[in-house]
Coordinates of C-alpha atoms in Angstrom, one line a residue:
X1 CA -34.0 -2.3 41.5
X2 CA -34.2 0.9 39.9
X3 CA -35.7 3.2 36.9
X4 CA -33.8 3.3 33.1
X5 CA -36.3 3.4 31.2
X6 CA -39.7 5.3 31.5
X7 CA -42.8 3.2 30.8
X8 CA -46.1 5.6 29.3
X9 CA -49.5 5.0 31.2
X10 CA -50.7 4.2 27.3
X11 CA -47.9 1.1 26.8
X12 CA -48.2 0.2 29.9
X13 CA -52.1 -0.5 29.3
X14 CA -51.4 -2.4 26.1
X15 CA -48.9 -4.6 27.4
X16 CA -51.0 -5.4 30.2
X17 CA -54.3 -6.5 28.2
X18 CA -52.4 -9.6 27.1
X19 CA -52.5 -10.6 31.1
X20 CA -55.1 -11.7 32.9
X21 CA -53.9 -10.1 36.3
X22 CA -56.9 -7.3 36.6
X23 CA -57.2 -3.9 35.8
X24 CA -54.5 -1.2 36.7
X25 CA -55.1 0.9 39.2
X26 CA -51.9 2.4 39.6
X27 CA -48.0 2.1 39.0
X28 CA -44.6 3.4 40.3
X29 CA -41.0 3.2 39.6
X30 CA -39.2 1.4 42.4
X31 CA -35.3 3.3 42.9
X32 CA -33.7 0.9 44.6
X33 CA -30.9 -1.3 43.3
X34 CA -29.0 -0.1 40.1
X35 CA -29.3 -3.2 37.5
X36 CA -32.8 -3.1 35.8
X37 CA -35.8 -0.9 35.9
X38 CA -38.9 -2.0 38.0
X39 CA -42.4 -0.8 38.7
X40 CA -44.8 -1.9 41.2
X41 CA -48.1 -2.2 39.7
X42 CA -51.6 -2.0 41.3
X43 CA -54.5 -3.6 39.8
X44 CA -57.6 -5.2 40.6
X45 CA -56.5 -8.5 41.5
X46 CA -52.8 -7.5 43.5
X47 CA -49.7 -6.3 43.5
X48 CA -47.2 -7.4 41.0
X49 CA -43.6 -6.4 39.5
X50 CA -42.6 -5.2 36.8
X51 CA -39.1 -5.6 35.5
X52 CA -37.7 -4.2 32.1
X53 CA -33.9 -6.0 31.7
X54 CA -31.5 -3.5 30.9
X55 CA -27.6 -3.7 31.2
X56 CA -26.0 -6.7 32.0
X57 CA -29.1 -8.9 31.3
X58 CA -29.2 -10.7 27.8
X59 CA -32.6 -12.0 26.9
X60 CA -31.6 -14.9 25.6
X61 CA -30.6 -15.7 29.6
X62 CA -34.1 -15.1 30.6
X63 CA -35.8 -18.4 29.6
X64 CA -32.9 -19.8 32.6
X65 CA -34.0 -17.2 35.1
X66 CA -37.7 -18.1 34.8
X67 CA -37.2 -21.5 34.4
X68 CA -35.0 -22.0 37.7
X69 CA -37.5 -19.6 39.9
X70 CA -40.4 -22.5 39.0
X71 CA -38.0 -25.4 39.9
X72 CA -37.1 -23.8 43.3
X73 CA -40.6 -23.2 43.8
X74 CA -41.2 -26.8 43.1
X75 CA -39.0 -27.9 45.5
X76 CA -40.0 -25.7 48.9
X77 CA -38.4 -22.5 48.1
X78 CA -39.9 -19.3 48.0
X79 CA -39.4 -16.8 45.3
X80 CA -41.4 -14.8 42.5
X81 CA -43.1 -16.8 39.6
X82 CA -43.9 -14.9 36.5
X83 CA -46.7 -14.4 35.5
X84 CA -48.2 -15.9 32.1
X85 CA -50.4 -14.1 29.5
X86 CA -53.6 -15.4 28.6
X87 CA -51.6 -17.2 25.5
X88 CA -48.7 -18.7 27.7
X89 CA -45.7 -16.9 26.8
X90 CA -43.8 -15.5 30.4
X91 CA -41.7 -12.9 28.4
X92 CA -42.7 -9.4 26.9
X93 CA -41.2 -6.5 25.2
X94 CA -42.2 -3.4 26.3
X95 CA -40.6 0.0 25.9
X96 CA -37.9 -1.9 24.3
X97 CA -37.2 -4.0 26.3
X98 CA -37.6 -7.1 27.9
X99 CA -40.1 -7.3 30.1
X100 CA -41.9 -9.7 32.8
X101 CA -44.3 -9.3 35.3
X102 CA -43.9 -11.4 38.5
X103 CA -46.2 -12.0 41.6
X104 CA -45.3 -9.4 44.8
X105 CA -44.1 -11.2 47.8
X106 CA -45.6 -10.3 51.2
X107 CA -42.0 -9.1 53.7
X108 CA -39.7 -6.3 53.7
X109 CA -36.0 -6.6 53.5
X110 CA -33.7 -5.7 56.9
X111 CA -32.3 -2.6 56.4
X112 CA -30.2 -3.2 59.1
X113 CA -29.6 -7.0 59.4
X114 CA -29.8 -9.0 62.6
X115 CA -27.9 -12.2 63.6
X116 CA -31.2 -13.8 63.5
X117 CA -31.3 -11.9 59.6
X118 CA -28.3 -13.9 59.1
X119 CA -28.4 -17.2 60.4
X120 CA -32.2 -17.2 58.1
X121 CA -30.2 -16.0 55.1
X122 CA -27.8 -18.8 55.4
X123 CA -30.1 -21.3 55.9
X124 CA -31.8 -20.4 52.7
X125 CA -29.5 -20.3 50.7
X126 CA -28.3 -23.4 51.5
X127 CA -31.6 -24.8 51.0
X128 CA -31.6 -23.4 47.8
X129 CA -28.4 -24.8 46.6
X130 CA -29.5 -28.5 47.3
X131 CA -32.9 -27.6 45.6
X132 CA -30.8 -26.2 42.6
X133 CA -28.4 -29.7 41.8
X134 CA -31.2 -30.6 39.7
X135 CA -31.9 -27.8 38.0
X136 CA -31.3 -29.3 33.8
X137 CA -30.2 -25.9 32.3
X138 CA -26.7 -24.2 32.6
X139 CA -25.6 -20.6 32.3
X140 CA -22.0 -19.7 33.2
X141 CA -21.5 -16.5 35.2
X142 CA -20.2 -13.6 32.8
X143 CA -19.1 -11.9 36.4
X144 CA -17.1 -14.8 37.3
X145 CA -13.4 -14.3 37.6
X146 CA -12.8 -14.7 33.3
X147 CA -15.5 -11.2 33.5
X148 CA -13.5 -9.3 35.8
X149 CA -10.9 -8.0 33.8
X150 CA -12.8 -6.1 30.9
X151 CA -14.6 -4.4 33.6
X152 CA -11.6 -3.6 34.7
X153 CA -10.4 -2.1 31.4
X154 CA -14.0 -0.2 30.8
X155 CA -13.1 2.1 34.1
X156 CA -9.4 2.3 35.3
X157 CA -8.6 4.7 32.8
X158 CA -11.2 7.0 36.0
X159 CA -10.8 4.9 38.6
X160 CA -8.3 7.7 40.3
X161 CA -11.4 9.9 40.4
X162 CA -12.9 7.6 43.0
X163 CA -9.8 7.5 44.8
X164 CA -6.4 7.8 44.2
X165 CA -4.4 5.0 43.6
X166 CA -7.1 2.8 42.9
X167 CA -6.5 1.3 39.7
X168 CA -3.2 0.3 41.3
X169 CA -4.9 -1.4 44.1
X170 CA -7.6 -3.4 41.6
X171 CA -4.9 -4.1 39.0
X172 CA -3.0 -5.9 41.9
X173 CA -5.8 -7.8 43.4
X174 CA -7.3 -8.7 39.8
X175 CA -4.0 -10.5 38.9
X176 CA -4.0 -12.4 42.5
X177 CA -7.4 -13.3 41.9
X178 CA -6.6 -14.6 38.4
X179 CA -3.8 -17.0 39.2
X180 CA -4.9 -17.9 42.5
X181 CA -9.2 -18.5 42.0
X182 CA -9.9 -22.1 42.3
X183 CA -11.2 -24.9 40.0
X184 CA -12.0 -28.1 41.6
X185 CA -14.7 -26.7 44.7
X186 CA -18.5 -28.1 44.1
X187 CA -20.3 -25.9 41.6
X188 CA -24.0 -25.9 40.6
X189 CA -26.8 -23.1 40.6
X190 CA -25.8 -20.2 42.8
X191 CA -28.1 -16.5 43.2
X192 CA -25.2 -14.4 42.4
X193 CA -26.4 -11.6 44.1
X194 CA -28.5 -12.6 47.8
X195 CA -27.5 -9.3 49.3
X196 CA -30.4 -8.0 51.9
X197 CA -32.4 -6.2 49.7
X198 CA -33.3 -9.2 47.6
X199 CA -34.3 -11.4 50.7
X200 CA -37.8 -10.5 52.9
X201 CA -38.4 -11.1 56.0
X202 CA -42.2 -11.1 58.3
X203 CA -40.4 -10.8 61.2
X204 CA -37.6 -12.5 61.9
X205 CA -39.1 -15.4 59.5
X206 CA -37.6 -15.4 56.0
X207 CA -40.7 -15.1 53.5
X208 CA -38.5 -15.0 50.4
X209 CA -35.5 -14.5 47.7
X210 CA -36.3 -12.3 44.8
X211 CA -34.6 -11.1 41.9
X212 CA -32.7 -13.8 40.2
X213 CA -30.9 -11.8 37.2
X214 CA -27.8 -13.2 38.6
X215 CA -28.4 -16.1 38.7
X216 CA -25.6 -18.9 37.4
X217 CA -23.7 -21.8 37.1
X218 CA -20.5 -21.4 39.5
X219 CA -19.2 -22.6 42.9
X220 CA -21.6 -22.6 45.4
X221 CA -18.6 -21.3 48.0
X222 CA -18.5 -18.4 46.1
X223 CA -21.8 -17.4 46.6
X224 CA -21.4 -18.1 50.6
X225 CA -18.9 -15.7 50.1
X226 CA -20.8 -13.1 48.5
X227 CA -23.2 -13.1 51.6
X228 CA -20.6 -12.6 53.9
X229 CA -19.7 -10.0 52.3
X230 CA -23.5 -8.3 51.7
X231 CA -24.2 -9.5 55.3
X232 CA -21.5 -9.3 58.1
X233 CA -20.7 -6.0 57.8
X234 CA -21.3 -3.1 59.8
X235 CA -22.4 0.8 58.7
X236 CA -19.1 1.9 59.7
X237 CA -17.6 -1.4 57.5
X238 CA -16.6 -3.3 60.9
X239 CA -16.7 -6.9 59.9
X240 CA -18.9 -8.8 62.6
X241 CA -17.7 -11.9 63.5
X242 CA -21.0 -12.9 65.7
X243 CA -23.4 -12.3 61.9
X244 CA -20.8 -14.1 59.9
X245 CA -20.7 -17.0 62.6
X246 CA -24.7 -17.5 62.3
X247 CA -25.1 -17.2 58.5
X248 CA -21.8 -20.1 58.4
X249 CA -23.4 -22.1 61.0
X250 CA -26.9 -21.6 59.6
X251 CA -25.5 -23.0 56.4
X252 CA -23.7 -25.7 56.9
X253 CA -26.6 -27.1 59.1
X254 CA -28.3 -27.6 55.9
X255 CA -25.3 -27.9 53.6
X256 CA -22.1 -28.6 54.9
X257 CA -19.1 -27.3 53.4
X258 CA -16.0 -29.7 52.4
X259 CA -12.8 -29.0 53.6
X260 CA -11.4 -27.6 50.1
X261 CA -14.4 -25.3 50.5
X262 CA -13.8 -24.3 53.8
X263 CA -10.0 -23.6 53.3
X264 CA -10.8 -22.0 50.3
X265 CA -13.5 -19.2 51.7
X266 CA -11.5 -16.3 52.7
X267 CA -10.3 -16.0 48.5
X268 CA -13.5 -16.6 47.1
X269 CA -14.5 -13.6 49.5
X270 CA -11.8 -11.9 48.0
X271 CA -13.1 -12.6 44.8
X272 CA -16.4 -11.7 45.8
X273 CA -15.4 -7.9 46.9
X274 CA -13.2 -7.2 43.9
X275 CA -16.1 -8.7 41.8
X276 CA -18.9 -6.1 43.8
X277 CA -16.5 -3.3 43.2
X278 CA -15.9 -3.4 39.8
X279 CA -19.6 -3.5 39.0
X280 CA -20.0 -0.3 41.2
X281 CA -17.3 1.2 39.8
X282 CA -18.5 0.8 36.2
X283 CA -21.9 1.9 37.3
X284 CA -20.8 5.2 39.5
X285 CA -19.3 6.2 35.4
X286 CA -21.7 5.6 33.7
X287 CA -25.1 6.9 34.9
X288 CA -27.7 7.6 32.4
X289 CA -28.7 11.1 32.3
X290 CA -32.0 10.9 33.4
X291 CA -32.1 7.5 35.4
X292 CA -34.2 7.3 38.1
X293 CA -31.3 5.6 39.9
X294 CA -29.2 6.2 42.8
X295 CA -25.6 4.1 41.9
X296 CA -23.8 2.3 45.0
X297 CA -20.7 3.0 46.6
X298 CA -17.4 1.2 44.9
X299 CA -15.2 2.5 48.1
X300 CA -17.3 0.3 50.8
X301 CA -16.1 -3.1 48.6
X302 CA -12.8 -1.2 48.7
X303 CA -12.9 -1.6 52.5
X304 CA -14.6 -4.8 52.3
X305 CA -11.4 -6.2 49.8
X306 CA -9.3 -4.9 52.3
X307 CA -10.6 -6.6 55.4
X308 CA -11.2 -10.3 53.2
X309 CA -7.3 -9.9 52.1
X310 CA -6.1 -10.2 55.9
X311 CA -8.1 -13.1 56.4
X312 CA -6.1 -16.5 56.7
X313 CA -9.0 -19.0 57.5
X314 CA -12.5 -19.5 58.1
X315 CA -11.9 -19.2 62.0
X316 CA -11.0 -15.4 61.1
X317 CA -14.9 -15.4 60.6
X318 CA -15.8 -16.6 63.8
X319 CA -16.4 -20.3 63.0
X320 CA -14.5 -23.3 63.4
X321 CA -13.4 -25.5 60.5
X322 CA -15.4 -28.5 60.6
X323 CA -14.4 -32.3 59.5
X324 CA -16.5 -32.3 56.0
X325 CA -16.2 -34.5 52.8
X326 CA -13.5 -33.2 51.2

């Protein structure tokens, strides 16, 4: 989450008297993430979000977004639902943008993630990839591996400023990546993007996933892999085995992964690091003047590419392979 684009007390108000949701009390900018801007809004009646779309969001992909967060609801898992104006429409534009309010759930995210973190994350997201199968709509991902090459080409002309020799590194992983990503592994609705601060906790209970903006048609390995990645690692970038073993486990409890899927892990995690370090690189750029944003660090998925390129197999994370439907 973060802040783009300023929202006036006045607009604010107008937008707001199409809802039935209470009166505003009071409202903030929320700085984390980097992708959209959100606000947490007060009123009479709650809490709620905010979220203007900005960036990578087309509003023509938000009827999917909405749409998916009520089927998972439907189906046991917990996540935001939008709220409606008094007219039914879910979607807004204010400021200029697209805009929705969604209901605040009650949890905060680990800031420093537990095995017991973990083995919930994995579990859940499991859970919601069976809930998804049904989902009716389909959006491919535009940050799949076909996306990673014009991000590419919008920052290796800098990406030496970052650090030297890195547009050598990328431009060598990128072309690995493109002749080597795989085609036949299960694919259905993934989150894109579960990385701890989009999961809440009461406790050590998961209470729920949030912000789906990411969210796609693509292999549901790959999105495992993103969570090992967002997950398993240290501060100091140490991969830990012991977190990567319960969020696997915790997974395939609920899902388990075929063999193809399991042999094929350690490149979609690959794919997964080279895929969070473009974005970041893009993104430390380009900052807006004026952002109420803080952009994330490219160089930990640097270290995090590095560490997924000497893994062999999924034992290298701690778990053995399992027999599974191929």
């Amino acid at each position: 989450m973060a802040v783009y684009t300023d929202v006036a007390a006045d607009d604010l108000a107008d937008f707001l008297s199409a809802y039935d949701i209470g009166d505003l009390l009071s409202y903030k900018g929320i700085a984390e993430g980097v992708e959209n801007s959100n606000f947490l809004l007060h009123t009479s009646r709650g809490n709620f979000i905010l979220t203007l779309y900005e960036k990578r969001v087309a509003e023509d992909d938000l009827p999917y977004f909405l749409a998916l967060m009520a089927h998972l609801a439907a189906r046991g898992v917990s996540c935001p639902q939008p709220a409606k104006t008094r007219d039914g429409t879910i979607c807004g534009t204010l400021s200029g943008r697209p805009a929705v309010i969604i209901n605040f759930l009650e949890g905060v995210w680990p800031r420093r993630p537990s095995v017991v973190h973990c083995a919930g994350v994995g579990e859940a997201l499991a859970r919601m990839h069976l809930a998804g199968l049904d989902f009716p709509q389909h959006r491919d991902n535009p940050l799949s591996v076909g996306g990673w090459r014009p991000l590419f080409d919008l920052a290796k002309a800098r990406a030496d400023e970052i650090q030297p020799g890195l547009r050598d590194f990328i431009a060598a992983e990128l072309g690995y990546l493109e002749a080597c990503w795989p085609q036949q592994l299960p694919t259905g609705v993934i989150h894109a993007d579960l990385f701890p601060d989009n999961v809440f906790f009461i406790g050590d209970e998961l209470s729920g996933l949030i912000d789906f903006p990411f969210s796609c048609n693509d292999i549901l390995a790959y999105d495992v892999a993103i969570c090992l990645n967002a997950w398993c690692f240290e501060p100091d970038l140490s991969f830990n085995a012991t977190k990567a073993r319960a969020l696997l486990s915790a997974y395939q409890r609920a899902r388990p992964l075929s063999e193809a899927e399991q042999a094929a892990l350690p490149l979609l995690a690959r794919g997964a690091a080279l895929r969070f370090l473009l974005t970041r690189l893009v993104d430390v750029l380009n900052v807006p003047e004026g952002a109420l944003v803080k952009p994330k660090d490219p160089l930990e998925y640097v270290r995090k590419l590095r560490f997924q390129q000497s893994v062999v197999t999924i034992r290298d994370y701690g778990v053995e392979a399992v027999g599974a439907v191929a």
